Backbone as a chain_set.jsonl record, in Angstrom:
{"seq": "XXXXXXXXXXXXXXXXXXXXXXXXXXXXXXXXXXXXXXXXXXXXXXXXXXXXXXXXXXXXXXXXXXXXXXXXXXXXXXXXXXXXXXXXXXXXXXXXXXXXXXXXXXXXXXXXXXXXXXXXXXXXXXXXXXXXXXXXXXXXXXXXXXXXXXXXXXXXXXXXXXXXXXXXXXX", "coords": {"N": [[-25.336, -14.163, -14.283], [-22.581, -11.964, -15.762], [-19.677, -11.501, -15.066], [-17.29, -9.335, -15.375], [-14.726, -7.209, -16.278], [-12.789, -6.414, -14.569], [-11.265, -5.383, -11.141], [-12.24, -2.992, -9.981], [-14.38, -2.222, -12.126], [-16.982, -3.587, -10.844], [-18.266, -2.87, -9.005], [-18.999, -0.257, -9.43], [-20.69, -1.179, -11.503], [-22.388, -2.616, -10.51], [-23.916, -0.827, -9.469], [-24.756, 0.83, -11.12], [-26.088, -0.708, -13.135], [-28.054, -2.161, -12.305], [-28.874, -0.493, -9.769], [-28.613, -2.371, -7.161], [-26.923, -2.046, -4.712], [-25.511, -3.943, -4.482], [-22.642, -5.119, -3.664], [-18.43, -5.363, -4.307], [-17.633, -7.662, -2.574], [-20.071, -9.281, -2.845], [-20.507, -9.299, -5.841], [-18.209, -11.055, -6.311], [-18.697, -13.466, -4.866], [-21.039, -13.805, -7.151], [-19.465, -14.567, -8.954], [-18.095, -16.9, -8.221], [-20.351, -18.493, -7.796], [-21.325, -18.715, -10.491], [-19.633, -20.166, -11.855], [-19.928, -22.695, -10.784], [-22.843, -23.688, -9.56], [-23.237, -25.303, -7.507], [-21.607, -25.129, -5.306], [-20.314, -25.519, -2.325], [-21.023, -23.168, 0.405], [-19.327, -23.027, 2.194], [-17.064, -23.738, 0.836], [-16.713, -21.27, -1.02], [-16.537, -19.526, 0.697], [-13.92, -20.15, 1.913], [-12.16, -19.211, -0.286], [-12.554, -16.796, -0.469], [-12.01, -15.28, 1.972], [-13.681, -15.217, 3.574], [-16.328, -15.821, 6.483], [-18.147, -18.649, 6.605], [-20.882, -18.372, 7.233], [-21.354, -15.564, 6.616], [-21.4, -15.476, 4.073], [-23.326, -17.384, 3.404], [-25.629, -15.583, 4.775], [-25.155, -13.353, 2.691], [-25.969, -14.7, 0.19], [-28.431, -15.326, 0.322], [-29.772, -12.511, 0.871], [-28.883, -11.2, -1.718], [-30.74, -13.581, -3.47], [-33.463, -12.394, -1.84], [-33.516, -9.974, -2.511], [-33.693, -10.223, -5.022], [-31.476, -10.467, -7.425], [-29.84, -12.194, -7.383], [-30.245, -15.864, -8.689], [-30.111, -18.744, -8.138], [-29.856, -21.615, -10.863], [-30.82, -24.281, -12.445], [-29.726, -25.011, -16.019], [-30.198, -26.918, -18.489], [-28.692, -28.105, -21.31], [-29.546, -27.987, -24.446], [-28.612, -30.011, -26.557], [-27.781, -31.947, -24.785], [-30.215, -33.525, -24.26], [-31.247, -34.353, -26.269], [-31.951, -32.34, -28.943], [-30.875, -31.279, -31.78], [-31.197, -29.16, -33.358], [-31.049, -25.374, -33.618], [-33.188, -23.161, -33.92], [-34.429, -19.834, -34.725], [-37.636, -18.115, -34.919], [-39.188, -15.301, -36.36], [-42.414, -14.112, -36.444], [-45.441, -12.4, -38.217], [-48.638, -11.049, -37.534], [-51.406, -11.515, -37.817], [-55.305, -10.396, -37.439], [-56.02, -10.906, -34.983], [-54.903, -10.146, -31.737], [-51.478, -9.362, -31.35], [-50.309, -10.124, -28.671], [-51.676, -12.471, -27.49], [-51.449, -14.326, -29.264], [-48.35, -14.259, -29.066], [-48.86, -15.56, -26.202], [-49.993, -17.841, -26.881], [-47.766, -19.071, -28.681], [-45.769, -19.259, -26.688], [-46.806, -21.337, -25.135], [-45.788, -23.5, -26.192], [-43.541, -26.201, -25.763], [-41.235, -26.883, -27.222], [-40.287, -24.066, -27.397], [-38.565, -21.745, -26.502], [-37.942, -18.903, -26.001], [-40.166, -16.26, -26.202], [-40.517, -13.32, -28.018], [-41.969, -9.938, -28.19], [-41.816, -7.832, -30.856], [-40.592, -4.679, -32.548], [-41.307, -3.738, -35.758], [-40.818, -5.101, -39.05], [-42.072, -7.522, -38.221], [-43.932, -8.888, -35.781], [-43.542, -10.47, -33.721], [-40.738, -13.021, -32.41], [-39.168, -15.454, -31.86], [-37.341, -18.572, -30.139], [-36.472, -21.432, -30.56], [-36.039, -25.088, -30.683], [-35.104, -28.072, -32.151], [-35.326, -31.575, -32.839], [-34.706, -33.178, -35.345], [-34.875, -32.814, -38.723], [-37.326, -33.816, -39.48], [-38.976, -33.037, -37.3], [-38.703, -30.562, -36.676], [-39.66, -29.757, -39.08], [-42.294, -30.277, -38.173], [-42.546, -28.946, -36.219], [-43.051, -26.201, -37.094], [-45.019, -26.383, -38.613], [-47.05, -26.53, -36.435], [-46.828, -24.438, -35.228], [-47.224, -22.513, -37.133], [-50.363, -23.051, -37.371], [-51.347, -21.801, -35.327], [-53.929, -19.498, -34.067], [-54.156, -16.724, -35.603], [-51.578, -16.223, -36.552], [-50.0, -14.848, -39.162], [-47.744, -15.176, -41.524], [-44.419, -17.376, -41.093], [-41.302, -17.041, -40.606], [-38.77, -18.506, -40.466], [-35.081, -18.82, -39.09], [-32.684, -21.197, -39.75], [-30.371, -22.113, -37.069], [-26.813, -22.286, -38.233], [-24.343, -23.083, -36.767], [-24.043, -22.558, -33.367], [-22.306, -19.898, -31.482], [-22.37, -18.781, -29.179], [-24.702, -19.527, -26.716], [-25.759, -18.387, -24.728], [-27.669, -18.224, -21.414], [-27.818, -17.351, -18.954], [-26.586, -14.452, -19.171], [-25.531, -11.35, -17.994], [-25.405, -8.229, -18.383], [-23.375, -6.604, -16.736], [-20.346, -5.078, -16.22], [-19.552, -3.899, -18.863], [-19.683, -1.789, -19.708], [-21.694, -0.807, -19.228]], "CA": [[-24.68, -12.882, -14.356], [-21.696, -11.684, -16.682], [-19.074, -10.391, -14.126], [-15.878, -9.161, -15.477], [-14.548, -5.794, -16.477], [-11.864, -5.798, -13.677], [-12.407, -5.503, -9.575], [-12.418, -1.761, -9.709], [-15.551, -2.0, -12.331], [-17.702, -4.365, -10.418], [-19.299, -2.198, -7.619], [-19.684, 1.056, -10.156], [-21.196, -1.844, -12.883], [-23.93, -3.086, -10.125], [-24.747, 0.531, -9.135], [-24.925, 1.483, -12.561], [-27.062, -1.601, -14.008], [-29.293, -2.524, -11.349], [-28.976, -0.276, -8.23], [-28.734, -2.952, -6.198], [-26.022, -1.982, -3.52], [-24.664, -5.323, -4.512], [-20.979, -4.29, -3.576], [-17.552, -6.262, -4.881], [-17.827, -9.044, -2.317], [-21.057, -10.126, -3.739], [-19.975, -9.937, -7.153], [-17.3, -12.112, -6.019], [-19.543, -14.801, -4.116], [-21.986, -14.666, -7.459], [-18.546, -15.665, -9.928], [-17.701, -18.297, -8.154], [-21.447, -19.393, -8.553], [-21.769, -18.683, -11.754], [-18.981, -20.916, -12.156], [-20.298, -23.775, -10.155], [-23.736, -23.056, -8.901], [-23.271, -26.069, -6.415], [-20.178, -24.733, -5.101], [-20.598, -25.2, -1.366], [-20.615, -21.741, 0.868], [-17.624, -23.159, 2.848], [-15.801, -23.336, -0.27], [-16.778, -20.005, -1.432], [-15.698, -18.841, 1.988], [-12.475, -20.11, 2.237], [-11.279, -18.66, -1.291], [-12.871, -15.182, -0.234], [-11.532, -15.651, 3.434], [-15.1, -15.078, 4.644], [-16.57, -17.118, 6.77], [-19.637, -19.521, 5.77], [-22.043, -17.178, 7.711], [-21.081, -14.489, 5.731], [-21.511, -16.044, 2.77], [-24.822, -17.79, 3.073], [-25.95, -14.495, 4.634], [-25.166, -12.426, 1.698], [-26.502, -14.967, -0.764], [-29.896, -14.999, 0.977], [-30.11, -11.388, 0.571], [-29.264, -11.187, -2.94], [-31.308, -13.65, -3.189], [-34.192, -12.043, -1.426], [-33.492, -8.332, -3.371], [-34.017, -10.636, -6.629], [-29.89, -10.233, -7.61], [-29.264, -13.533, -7.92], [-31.101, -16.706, -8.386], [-29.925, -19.831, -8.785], [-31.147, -22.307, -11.44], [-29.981, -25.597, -13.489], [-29.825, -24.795, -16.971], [-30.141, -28.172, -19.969], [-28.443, -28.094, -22.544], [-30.664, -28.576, -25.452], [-28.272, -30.852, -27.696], [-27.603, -32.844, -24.335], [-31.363, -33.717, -23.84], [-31.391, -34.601, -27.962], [-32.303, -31.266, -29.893], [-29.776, -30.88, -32.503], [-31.299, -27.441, -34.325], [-31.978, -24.248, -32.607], [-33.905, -22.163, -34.976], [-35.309, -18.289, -34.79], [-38.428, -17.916, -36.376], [-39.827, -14.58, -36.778], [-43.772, -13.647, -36.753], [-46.138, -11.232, -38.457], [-49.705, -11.556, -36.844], [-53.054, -10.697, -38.239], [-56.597, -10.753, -37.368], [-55.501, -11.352, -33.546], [-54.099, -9.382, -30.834], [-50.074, -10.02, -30.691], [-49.64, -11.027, -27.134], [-52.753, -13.423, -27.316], [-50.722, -14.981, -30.416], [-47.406, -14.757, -28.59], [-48.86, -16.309, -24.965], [-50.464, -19.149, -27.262], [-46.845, -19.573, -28.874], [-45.156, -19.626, -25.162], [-47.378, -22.717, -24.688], [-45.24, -24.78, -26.672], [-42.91, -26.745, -25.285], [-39.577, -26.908, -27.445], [-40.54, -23.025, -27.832], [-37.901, -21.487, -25.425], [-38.662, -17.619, -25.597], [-40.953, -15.71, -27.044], [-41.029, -11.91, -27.664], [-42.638, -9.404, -29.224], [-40.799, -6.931, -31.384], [-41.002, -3.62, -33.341], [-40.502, -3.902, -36.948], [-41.957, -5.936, -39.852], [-42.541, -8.701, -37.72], [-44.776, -8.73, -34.413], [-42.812, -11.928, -32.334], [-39.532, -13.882, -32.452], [-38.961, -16.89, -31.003], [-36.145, -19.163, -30.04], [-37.238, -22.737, -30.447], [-35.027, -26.486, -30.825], [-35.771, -29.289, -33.151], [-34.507, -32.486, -32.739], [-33.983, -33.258, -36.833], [-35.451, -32.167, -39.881], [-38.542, -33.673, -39.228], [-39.577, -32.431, -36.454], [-38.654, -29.486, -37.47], [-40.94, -29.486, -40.398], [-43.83, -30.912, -37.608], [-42.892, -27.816, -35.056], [-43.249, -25.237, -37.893], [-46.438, -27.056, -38.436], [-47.709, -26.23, -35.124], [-46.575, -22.632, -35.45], [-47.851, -22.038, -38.056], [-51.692, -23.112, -37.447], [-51.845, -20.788, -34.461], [-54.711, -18.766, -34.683], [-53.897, -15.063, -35.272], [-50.636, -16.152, -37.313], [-50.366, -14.723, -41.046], [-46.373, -15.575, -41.472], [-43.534, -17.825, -40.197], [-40.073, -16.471, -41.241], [-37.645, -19.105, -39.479], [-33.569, -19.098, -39.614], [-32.161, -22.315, -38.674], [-28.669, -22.111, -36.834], [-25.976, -23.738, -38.572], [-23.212, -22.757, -35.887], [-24.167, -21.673, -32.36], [-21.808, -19.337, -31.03], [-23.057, -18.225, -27.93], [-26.209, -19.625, -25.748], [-25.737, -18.572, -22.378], [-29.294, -18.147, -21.019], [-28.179, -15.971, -17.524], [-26.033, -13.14, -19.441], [-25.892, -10.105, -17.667], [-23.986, -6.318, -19.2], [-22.156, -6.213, -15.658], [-18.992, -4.883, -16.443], [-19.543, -3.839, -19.867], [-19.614, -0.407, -20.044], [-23.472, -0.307, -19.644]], "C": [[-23.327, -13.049, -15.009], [-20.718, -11.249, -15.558], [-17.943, -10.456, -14.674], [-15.846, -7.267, -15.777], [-13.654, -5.478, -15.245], [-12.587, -5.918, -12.443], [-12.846, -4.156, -9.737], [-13.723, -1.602, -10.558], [-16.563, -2.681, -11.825], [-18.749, -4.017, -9.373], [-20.407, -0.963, -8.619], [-21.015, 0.051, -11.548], [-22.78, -2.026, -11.979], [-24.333, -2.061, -9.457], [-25.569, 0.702, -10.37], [-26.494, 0.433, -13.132], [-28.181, -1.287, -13.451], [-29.683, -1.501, -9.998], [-29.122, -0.853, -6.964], [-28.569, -2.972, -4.451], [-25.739, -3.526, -3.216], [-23.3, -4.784, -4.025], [-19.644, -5.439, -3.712], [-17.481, -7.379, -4.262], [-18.685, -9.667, -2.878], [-20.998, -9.947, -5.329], [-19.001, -11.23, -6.942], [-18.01, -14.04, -5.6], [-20.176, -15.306, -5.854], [-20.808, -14.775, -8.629], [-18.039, -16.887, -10.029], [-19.363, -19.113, -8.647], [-22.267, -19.601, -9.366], [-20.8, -20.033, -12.415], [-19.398, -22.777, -11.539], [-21.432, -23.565, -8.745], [-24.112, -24.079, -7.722], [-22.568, -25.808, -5.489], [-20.431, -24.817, -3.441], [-20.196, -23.482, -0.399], [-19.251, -21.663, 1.93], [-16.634, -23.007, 1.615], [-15.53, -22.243, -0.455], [-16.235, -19.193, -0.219], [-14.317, -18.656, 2.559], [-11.753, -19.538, 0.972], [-11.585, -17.39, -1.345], [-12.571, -14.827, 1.131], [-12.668, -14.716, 3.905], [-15.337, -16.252, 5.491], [-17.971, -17.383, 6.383], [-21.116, -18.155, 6.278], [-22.118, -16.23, 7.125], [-21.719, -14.891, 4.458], [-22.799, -16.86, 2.435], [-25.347, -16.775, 3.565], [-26.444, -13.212, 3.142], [-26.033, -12.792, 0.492], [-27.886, -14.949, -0.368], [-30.435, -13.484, 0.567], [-30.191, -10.655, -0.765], [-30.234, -11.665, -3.479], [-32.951, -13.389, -3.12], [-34.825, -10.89, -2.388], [-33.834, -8.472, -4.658], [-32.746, -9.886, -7.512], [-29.597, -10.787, -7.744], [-30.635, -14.526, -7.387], [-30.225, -17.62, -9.164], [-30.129, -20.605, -9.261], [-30.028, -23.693, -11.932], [-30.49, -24.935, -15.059], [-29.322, -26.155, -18.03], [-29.528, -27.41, -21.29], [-28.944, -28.416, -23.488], [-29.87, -29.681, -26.485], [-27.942, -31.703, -26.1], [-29.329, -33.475, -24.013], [-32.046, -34.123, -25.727], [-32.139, -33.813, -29.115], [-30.98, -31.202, -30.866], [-29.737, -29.517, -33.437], [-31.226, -26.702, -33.28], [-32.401, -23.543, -34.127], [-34.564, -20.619, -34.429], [-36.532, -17.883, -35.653], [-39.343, -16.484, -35.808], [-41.331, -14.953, -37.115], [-44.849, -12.941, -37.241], [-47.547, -12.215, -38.043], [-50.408, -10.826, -37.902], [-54.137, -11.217, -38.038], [-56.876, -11.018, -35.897], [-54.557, -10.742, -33.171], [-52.329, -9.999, -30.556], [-49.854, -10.529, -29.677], [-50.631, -12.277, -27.017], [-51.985, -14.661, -28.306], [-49.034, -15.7, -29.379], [-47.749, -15.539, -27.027], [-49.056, -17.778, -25.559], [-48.791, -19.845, -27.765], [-45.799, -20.251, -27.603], [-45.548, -20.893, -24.799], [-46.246, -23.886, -24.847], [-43.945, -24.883, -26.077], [-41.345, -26.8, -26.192], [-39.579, -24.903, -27.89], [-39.752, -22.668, -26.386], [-38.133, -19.73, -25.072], [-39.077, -17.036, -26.637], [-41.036, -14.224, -27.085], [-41.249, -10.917, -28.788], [-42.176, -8.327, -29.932], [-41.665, -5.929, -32.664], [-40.407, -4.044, -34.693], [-41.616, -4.739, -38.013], [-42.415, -7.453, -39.46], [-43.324, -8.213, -36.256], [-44.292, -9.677, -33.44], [-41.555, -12.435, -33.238], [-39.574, -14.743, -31.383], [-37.993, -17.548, -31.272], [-36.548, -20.703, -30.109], [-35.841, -23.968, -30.746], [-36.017, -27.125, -31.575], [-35.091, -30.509, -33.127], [-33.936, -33.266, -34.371], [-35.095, -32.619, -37.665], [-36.796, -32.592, -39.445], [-39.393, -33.169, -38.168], [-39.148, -30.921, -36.137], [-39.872, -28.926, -38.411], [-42.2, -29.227, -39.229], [-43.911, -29.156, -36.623], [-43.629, -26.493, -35.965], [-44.596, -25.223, -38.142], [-47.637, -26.245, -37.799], [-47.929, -25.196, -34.894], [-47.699, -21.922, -36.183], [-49.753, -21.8, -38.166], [-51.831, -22.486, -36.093], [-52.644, -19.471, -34.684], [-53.761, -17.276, -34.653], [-52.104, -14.845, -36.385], [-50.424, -16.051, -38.928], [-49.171, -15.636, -41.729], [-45.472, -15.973, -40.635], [-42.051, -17.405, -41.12], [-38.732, -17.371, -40.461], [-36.156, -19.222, -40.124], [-33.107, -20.225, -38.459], [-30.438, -21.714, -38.232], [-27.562, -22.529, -37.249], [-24.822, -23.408, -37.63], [-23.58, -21.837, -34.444], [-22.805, -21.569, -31.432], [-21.774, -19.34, -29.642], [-24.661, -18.647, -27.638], [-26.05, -19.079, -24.405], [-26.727, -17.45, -22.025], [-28.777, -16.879, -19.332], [-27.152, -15.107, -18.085], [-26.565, -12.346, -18.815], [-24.93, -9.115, -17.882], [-23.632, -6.101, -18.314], [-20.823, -5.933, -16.311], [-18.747, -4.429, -18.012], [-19.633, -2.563, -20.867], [-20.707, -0.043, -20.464], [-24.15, 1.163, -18.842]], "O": [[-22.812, -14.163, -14.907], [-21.246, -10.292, -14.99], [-17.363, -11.539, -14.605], [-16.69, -6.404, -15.536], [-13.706, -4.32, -14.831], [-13.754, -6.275, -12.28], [-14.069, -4.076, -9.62], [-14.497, -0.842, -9.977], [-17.525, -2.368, -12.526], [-19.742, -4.645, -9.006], [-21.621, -0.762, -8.659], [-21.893, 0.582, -12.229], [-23.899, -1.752, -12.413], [-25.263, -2.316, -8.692], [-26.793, 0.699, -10.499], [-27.614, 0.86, -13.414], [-29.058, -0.497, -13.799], [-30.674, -1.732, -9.305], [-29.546, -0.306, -5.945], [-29.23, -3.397, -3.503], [-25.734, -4.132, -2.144], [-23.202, -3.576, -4.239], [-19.89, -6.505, -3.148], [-17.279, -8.354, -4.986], [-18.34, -10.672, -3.499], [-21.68, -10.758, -5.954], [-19.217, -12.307, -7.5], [-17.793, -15.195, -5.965], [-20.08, -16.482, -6.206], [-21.394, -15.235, -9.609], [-17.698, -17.643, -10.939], [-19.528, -19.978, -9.507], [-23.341, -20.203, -9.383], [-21.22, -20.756, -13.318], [-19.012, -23.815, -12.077], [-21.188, -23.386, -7.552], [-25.097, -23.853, -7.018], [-22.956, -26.401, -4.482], [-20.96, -23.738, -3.174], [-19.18, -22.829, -0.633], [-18.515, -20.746, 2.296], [-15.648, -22.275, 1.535], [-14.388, -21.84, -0.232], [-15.495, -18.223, -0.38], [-13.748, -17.781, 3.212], [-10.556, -19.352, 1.189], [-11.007, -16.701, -2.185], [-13.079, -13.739, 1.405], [-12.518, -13.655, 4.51], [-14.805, -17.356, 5.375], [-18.779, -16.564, 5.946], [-21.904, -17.426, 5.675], [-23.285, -15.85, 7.027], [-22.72, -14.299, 4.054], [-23.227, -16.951, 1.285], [-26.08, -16.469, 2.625], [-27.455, -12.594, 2.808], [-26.669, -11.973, -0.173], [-28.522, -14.245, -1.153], [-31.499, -13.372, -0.041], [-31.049, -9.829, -1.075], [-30.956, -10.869, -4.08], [-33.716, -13.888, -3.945], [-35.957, -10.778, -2.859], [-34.173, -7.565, -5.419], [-32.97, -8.881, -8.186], [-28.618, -10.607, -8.468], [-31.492, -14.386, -6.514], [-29.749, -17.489, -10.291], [-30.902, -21.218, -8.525], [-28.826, -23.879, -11.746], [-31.6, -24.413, -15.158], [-28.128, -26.312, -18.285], [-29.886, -26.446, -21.967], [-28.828, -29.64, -23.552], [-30.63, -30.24, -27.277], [-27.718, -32.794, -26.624], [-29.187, -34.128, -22.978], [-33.221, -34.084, -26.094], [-32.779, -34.359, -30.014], [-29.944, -31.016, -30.228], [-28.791, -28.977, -34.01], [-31.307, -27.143, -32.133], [-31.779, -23.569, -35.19], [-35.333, -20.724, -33.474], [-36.479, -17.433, -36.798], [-40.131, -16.638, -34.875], [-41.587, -15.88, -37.883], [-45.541, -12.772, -36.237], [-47.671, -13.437, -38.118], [-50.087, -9.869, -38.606], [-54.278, -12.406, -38.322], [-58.022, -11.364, -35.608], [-53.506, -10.607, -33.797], [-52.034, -10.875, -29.742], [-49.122, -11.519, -29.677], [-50.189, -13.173, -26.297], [-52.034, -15.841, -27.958], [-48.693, -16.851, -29.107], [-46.785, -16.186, -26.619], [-48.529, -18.762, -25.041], [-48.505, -20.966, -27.344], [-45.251, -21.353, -27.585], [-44.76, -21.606, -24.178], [-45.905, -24.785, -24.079], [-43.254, -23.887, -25.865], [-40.329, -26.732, -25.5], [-38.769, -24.551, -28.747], [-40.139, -23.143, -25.318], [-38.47, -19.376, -23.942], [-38.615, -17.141, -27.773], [-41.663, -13.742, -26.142], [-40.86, -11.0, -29.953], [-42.165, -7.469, -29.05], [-42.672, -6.135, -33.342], [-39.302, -4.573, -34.816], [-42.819, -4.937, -37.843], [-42.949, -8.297, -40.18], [-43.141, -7.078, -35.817], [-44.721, -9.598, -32.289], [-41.426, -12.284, -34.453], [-39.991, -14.615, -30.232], [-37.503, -17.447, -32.397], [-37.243, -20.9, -29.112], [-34.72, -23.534, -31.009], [-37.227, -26.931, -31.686], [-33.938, -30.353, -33.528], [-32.843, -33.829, -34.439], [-36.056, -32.001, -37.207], [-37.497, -31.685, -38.996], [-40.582, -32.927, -38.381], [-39.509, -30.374, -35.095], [-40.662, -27.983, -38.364], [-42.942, -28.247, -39.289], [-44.901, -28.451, -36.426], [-44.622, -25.902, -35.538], [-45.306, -24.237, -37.944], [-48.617, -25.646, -38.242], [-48.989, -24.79, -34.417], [-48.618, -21.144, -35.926], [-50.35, -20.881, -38.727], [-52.908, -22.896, -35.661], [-52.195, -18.523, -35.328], [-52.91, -16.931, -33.833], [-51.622, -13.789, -36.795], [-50.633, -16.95, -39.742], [-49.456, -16.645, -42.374], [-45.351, -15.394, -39.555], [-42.004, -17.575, -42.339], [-37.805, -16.751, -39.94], [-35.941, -19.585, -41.281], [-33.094, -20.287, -37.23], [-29.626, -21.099, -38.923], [-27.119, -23.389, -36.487], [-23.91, -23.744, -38.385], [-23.423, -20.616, -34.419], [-22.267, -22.501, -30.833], [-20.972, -20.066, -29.055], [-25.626, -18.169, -28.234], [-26.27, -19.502, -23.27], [-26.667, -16.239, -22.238], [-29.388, -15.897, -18.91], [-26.467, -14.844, -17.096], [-27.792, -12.26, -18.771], [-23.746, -9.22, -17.561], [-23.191, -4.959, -18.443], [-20.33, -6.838, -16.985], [-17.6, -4.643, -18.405], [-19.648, -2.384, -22.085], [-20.998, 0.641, -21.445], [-25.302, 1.523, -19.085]]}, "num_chains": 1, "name": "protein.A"}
């Protein structure tokens, strides 16, 4: 989750988004553990002068409501990918989602989805150098149901961050 936009937007942001009845303490609890998703709930307790009960309480319930979930997230250049690439899909002869579940298969293939426009899928994929690069495209490519691969490699990633959420953003 994204949380900023001030304290005063943080209650109206997780009405607004989600309807959760998340309310500004639990925004609060999930910044700190966005910031350090190990963060013990005593910690988080004593810099929100809750106490721990409180605080593993609340996260349980988020939690529960599917509001927060906590994960580990790899870095793909620490695990030895050095591309990310986008490659665009047009299908034919084969049902799009049958095309895009077979693409999901693959393994340096990180998400897959299916889009309006002159293409039918996009995908987010890593490459660890040129050649395997070439080899993934490869792979892509001989998937049944696939007419065209349209890929843009990255030369500068900006922004990855995999749990974004428009909290606070004037959504």
């Amino acid at each position: 989750m994204n949380i900023s936009g001030g304290e005063n937007g943080l209650l109206a942001a997780a009405d607004e988004v989600l309807g959760s009845g998340m309310d500004e303490v639990d925004f609060r609890i999930v910044a700190l553990l966005r910031r350090d998703g190990r963060m013990p709930y005593k910690t988080i307790a004593a810099e929100l002068a809750l106490t721990e009960a409180t605080v593993r309480s609340r996260v349980r319930r988020m939690e529960e409501a599917d509001s927060l979930r906590v994960v580990a997230v790899t870095d793909y250049e620490a695990v030895g990918y050095s591309m990310m690439l986008a490659v665009g899909i047009q299908v034919e002869g084969r049902a799009a989602d049958e095309v895009a579940e077979d693409l999901a298969g693959f393994d340096q293939v990180f998400s897959v989805c299916q889009v309006v426009g002159t293409l039918d899928i996009e995908t987010l994929a890593v490459a660890r150098d040129q050649d395997d690069l070439n080899h993934l495209l490869g792979q892509l490519a001989a998937v049944p149901g696939v007419r065209k691969l349209e890929p843009s490699v990255a030369l500068d990633v900006l922004k990855n961050q995999s749990n974004w959420v428009p909290f606070g953003h004037g959504v």
